[in-house]
Coordinates of C-alpha atoms and ligand atoms in Angstrom, one line a residue:
X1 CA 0.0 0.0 0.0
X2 CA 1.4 3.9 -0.7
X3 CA 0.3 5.9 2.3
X4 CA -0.3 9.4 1.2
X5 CA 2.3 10.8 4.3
X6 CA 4.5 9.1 6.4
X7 CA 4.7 10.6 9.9
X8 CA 8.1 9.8 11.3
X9 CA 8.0 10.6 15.3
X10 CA 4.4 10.0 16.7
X11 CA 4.5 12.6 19.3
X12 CA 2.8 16.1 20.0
X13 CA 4.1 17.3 16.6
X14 CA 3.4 14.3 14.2
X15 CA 0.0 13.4 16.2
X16 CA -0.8 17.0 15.4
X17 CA -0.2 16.9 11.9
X18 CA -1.5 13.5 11.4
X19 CA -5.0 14.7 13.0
X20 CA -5.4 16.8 10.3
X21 CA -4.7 14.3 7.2
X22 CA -7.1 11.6 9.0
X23 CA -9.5 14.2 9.3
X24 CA -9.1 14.6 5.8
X25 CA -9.5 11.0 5.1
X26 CA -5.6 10.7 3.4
X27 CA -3.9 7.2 4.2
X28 CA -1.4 8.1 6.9
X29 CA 1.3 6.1 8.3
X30 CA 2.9 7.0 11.6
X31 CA 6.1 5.5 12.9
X32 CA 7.3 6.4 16.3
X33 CA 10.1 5.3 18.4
X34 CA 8.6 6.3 21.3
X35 CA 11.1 8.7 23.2
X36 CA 10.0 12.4 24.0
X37 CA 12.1 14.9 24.7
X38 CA 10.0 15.3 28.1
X39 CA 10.2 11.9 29.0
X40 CA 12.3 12.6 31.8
X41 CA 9.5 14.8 33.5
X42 CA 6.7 14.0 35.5
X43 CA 4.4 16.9 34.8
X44 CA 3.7 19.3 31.6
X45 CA 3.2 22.6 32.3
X46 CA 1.7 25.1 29.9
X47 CA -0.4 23.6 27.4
X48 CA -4.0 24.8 27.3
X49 CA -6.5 22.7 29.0
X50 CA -3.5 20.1 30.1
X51 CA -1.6 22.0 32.4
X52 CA 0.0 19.8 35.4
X53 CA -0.6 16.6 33.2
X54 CA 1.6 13.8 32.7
X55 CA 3.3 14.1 29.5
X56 CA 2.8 10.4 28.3
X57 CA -0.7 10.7 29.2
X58 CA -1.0 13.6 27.0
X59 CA 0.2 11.5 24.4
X60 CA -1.3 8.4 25.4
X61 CA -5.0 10.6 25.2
X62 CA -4.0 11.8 21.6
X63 CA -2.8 8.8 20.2
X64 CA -6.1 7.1 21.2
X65 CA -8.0 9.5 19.2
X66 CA -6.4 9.4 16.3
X67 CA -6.6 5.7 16.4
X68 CA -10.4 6.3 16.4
X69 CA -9.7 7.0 12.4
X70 CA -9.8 4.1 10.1
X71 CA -7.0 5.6 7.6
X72 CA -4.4 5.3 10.0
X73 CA -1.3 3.0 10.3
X74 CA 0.8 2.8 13.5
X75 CA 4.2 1.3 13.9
X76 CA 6.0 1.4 17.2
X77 CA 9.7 1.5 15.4
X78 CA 12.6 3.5 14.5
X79 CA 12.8 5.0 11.2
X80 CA 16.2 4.6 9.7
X81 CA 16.1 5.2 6.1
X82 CA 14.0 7.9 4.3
X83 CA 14.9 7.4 0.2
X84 CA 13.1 8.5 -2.8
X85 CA 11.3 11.9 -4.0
X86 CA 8.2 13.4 -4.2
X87 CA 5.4 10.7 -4.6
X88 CA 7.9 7.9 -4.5
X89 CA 9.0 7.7 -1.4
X90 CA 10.5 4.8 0.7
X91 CA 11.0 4.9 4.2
X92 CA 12.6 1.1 6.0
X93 CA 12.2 0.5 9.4
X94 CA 14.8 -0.8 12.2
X95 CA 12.9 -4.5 11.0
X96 CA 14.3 -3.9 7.7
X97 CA 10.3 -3.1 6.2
X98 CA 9.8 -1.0 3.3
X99 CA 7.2 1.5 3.8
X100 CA 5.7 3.7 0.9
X101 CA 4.8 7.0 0.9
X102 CA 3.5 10.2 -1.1
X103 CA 4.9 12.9 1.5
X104 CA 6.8 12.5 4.0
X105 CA 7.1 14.4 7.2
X106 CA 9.6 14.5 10.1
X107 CA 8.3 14.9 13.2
X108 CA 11.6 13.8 15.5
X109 CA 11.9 16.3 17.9
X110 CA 15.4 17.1 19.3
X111 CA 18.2 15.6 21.4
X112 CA 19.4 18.1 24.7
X113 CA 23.2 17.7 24.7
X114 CA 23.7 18.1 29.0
X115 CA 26.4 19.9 30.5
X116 CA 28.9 17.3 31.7
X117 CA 28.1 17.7 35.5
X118 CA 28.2 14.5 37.9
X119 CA 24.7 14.2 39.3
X120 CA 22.6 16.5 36.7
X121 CA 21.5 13.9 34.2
X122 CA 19.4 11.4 36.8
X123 CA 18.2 15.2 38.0
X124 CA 17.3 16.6 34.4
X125 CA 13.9 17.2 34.4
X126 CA 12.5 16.9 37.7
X127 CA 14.7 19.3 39.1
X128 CA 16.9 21.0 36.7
X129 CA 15.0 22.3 33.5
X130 CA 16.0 24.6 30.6
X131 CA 13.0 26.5 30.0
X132 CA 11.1 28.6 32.9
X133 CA 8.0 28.9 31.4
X134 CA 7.7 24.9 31.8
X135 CA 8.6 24.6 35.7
X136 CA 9.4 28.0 36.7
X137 CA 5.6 28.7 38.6
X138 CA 6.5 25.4 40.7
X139 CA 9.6 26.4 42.7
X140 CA 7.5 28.7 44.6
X141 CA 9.6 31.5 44.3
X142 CA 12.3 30.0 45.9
X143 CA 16.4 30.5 45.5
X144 CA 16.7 29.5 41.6
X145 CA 20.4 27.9 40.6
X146 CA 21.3 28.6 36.7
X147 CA 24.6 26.6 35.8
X148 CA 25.9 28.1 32.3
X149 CA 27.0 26.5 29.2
X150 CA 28.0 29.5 27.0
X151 CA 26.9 33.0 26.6
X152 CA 23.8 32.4 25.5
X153 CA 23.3 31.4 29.2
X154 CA 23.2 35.5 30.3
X155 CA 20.2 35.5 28.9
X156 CA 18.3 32.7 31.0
X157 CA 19.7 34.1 33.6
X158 CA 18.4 38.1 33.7
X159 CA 14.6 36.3 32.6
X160 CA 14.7 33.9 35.4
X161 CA 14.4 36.4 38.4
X162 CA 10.6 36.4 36.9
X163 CA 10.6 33.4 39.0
X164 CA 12.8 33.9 41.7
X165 CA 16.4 34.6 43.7
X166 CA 19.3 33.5 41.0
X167 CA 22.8 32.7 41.7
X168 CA 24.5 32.2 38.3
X169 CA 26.7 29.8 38.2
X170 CA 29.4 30.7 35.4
X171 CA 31.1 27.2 35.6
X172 CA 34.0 28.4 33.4
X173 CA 31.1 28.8 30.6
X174 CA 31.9 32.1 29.6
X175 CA 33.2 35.5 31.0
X176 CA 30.8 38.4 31.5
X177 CA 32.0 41.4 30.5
X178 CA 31.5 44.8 33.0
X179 CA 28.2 45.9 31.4
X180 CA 27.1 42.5 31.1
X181 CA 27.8 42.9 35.2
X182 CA 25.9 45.2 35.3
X183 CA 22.5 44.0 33.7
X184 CA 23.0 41.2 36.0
X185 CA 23.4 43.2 39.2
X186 CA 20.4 45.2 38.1
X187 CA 18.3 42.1 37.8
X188 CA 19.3 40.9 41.4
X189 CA 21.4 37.8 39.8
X190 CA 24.0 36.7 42.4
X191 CA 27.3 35.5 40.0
X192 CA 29.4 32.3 41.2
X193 CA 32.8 32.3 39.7
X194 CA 34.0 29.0 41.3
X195 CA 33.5 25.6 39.5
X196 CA 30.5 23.2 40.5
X197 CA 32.0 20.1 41.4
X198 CA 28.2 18.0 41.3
X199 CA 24.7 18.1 42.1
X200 CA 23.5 16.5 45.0
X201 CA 20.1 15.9 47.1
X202 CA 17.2 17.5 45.1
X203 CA 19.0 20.7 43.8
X204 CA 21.6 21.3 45.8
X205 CA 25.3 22.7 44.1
X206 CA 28.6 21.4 45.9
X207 CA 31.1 23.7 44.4
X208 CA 34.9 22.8 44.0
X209 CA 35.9 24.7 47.2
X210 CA 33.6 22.4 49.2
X211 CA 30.3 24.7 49.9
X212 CA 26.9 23.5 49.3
X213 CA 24.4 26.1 47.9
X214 CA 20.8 25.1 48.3
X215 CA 18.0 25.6 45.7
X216 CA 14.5 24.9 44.8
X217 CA 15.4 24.1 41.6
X218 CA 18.0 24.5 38.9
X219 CA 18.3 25.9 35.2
X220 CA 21.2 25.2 32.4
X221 CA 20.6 26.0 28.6
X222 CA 21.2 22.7 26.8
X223 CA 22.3 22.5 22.9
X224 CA 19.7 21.0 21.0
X225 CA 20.5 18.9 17.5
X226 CA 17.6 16.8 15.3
X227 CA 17.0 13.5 17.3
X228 CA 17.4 11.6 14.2
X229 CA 19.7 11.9 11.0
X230 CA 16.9 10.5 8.7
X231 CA 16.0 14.1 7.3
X232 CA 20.0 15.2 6.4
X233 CA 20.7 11.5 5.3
X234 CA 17.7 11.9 2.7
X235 CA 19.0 15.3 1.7
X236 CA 17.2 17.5 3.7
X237 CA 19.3 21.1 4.9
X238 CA 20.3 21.7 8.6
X239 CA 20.5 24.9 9.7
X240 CA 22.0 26.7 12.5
X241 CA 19.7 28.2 15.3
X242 CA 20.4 30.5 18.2
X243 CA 20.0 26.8 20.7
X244 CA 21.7 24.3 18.7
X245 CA 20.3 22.9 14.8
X246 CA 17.2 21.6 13.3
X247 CA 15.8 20.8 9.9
X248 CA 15.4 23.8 7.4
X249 CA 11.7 24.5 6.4
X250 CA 10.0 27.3 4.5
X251 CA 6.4 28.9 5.4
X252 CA 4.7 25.7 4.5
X253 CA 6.7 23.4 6.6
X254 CA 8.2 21.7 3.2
X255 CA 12.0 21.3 3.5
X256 CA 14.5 22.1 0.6
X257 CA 13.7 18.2 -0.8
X258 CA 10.4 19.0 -2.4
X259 CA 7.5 16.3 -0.8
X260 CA 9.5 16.6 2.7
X261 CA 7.8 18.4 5.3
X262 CA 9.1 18.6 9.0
X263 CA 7.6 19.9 12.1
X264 CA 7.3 20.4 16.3
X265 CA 11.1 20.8 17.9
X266 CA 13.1 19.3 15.2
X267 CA 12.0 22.4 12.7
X268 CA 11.3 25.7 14.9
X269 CA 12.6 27.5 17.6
X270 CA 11.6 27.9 20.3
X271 CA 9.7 24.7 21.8
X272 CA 7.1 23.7 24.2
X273 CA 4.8 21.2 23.4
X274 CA 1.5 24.1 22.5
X275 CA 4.0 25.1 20.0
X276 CA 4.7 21.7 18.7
X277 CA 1.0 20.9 18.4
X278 CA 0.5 24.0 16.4
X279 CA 3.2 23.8 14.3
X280 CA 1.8 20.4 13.3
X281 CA -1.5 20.8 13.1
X282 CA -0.3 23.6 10.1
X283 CA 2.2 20.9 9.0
X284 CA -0.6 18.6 8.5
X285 CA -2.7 21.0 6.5
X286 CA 0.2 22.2 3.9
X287 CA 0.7 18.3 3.4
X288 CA -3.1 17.9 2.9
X289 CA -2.9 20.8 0.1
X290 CA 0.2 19.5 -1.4
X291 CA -1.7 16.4 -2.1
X292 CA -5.0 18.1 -3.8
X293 CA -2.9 21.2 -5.3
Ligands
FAD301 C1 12.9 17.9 30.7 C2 12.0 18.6 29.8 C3 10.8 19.0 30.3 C4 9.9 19.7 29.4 N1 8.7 20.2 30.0 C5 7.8 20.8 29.2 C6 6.6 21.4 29.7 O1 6.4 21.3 30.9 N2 5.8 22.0 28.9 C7 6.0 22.1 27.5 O2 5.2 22.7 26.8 N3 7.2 21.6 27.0 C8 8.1 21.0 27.8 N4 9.2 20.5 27.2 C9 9.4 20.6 25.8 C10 8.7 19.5 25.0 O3 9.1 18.2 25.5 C11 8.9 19.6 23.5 O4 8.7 20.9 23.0 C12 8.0 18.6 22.8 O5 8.1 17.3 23.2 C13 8.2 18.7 21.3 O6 7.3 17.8 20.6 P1 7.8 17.1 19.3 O7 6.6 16.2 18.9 O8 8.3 18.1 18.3 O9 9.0 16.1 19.6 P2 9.1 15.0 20.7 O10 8.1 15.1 21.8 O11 10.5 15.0 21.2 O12 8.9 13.6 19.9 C14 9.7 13.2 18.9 C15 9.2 11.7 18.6 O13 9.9 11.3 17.4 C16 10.4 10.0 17.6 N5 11.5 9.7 16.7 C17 12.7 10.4 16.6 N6 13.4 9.9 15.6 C18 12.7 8.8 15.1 C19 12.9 7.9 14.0 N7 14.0 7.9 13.3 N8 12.0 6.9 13.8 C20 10.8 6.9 14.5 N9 10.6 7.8 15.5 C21 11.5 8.7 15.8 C22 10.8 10.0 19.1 O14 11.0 8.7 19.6 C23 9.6 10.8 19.7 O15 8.6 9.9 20.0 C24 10.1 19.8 28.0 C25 11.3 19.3 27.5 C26 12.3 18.7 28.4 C27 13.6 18.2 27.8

C-alpha cells in the first residue's frame, strides 16, 4: 500500500499533523520510536486545557483519538532510512520493512546535549530544566540555581528572576563582561565564579571549594540537534539556530527536498509542546494541500 504521508515521530508534533490528514481521510502512516524529549519529566506545564498533566498521558489521550480514524497505520519502530522523492518515497524501518509513501514528514523532535556535571543527568527534568515557562511557577519563588553552558546562558539568567532569587553559576562557561555585570546586578542575579563540582540531594550545588548552595530548583541551557539523521541522510538542509540545529523548512513546513515536510522541535525555535501541536496541526494541513494542489 502507498500511504499518502509518512509521519516519522508520533508525538505532539506528528500526532498534530497526522489529525489533520485523517481528518481529511488521506492514508497516513505513523512511525514512532517512542522517546519524548520530556520523557524525563513528570508533569507538563503550559499547554492549554492540560496543564500539570503527565506528558505520556498527553500522548497516550491523543494517540487514542487518532486511532479512532480508520485511515491510520501505526508502527511502534525506528525510522532509519527515508529514500526517494516526491510521490515515491520509501521509508525502512529498524525491522528492515519498506514502507511507501507520497509525502513525508519528520516529526523527531530534538536531542538536549547536558552539560557534563556528575549528578545533573538522573536530576534533568524533575529538578533542573532549561525553560522557565515549563517549571518556573513550581519552585514557589524559591532561591533558583542557573549553571551556564555558553553565553547564551546571560540570557536565562536576567529572565529567570521572573521566577525567583538567582545565583548564576558561570562554571567556566563564559566570561561576562562589565556591562554584562551590570544587567546582572540590576536584575538581582548573584554570579558564582568557582566551578560546580556536582549536584547532589534534590537541587543542591557542591562547588569545588567544598560549599553547598541550596535551591528549589536549577536551570542550564542545553544545545539541541535533530534526534534523528533520517531528514539530512535523505538530503534534507540543517540549519544553525540560536540553541543548537534543526531541519530547514520554508512557510509551508516543506524542507529544501520538495515532498519533505518537518515539524514540532526538530524544525522551529523555540519549543514547548503548544507550540509543537501547532506547528503540526499547520504541518498537517500544507501536506493535505500539497496532495490536492
Ligand atoms: C525535561 C523537559 C521538560 C519539558 N517540559 C515541558 C513542559 O512542561 N511544557 C512544555 O510545553 N514543553 C516541555 N518540554 C518541551 C517539550 O518536550 C517539547 O517541546 C515537545 O516534546 C516537542 O514535541 P515534538 O513532537 O516536536 O517532539 P518529541 O516530543 O521529542 O517527539 C519526537 C518523537 O519522534 C520519535 N523519533 C525520533 N526519531 C525517530 C525515528 N528515526 N523513527 C521513529 N521515531 C522517531 C521520538 O521517539 C519521539 O517519539 C520539556 C522538555 C524537556 C527536555
Amino acid at each position: 500500500m502507498t500511504h499518502d504521508v509518512i509521519v516519522i515521530g508520533g508525538s505532539y508534533a506528528g500526532m498534530a499533523a497526522a489529525l489533520q490528514l485523517l481528518r481529511a481521510r488521506r492514508k497516513v502512516l505513523v512511525v514512532d520510536a517512542g522517546k519524548r524529549r520530556n520523557r524525563f519529566a513528570d508533569a507538563s506545564h503550559g499547554f492549554l486545557g492540560q496543564d500539570g498533566v503527565n506528558p505520556g498521558e498527553i500522548a497516550r489521550r491523543a494517540k487514542e483519538q487518532l486511532a479512532a480514524y480508520p485511515t491510520l497505520t501505526w508502527i511502534e519502530e525506528t525510522a532509519e532510512q527515508a529514500e526517494g522523492r516526491k510521490d515515491a518515497f520509501v521509508v525502512t524501518a529498524a525491522d528492515g520493512v519498506r514502507h511507501d509513501g507520497r509525502r513525508l514528514l519528520f516529526a523527531t523532535g530534538v536531542s538536549d546535549t547536558l552539560p557534563e556535571i556528575e549528578g545533573l543527568g538522573e536530576r534533568w527534568g524533575k529538578n533542573i530544566f532549561h525553560c522557565p515557562y515549563c517549571h518556573g511557577y513550581e519552585l514557589d519563588q524559591g532561591r533558583i540555581g542557573c549553571i551556564a553552558t555558553g553565553p547564551m546562558s546571560l540570557h536565562q539568567a536576567q529572565l529567570l528572576p521572573e521566577w525567583g532569587e538567582v545565583t548564576l553559576f558561570l562554571n567556566g562557561a563564559f566570561a561576562p563582561d562589565a556591562e554584562q555585570r551590570a544587567d546582572l546586578a540590576a536584575r538581582g542575579v548573584t554570579i558564582e565564579e568557582t566551578l560546580v563540582a556536582r549536584l547532589e540531594g534534590e537541587a543542591d550545588v557542591r562547588l569545588a571549594d567544598g560549599r553547598l548552595l541550596q535551591f528549589a530548583g536549577l536551570f542550564t541551557a542545553t544545545r539541541v540537534s535533530p534526534s534523528s539523521r533520517i531528514a539530512e541522510q535523505l538530503g534534507c538542509a540543517i540549519e544553525e539556530t540560536l540553541f543548537g540545529t534543526q531541519i530547514q523548512t520554508d512557510a509551508m513546513k516543506e524542507t529544501t527536498v520538495p515532498g519533505a515536510f518537518a515539524c514540532g522541535d526538530a524544525a522551529r525555535i523555540p519549543h514547548s509542546v503548544s507550540l509543537a501541536v501547532g506547528d503540526g496541526a499547520w504541518a498537517g494541513a500544507q501536506l493535505h494541500r500539497s496532495l490536492v494542489f
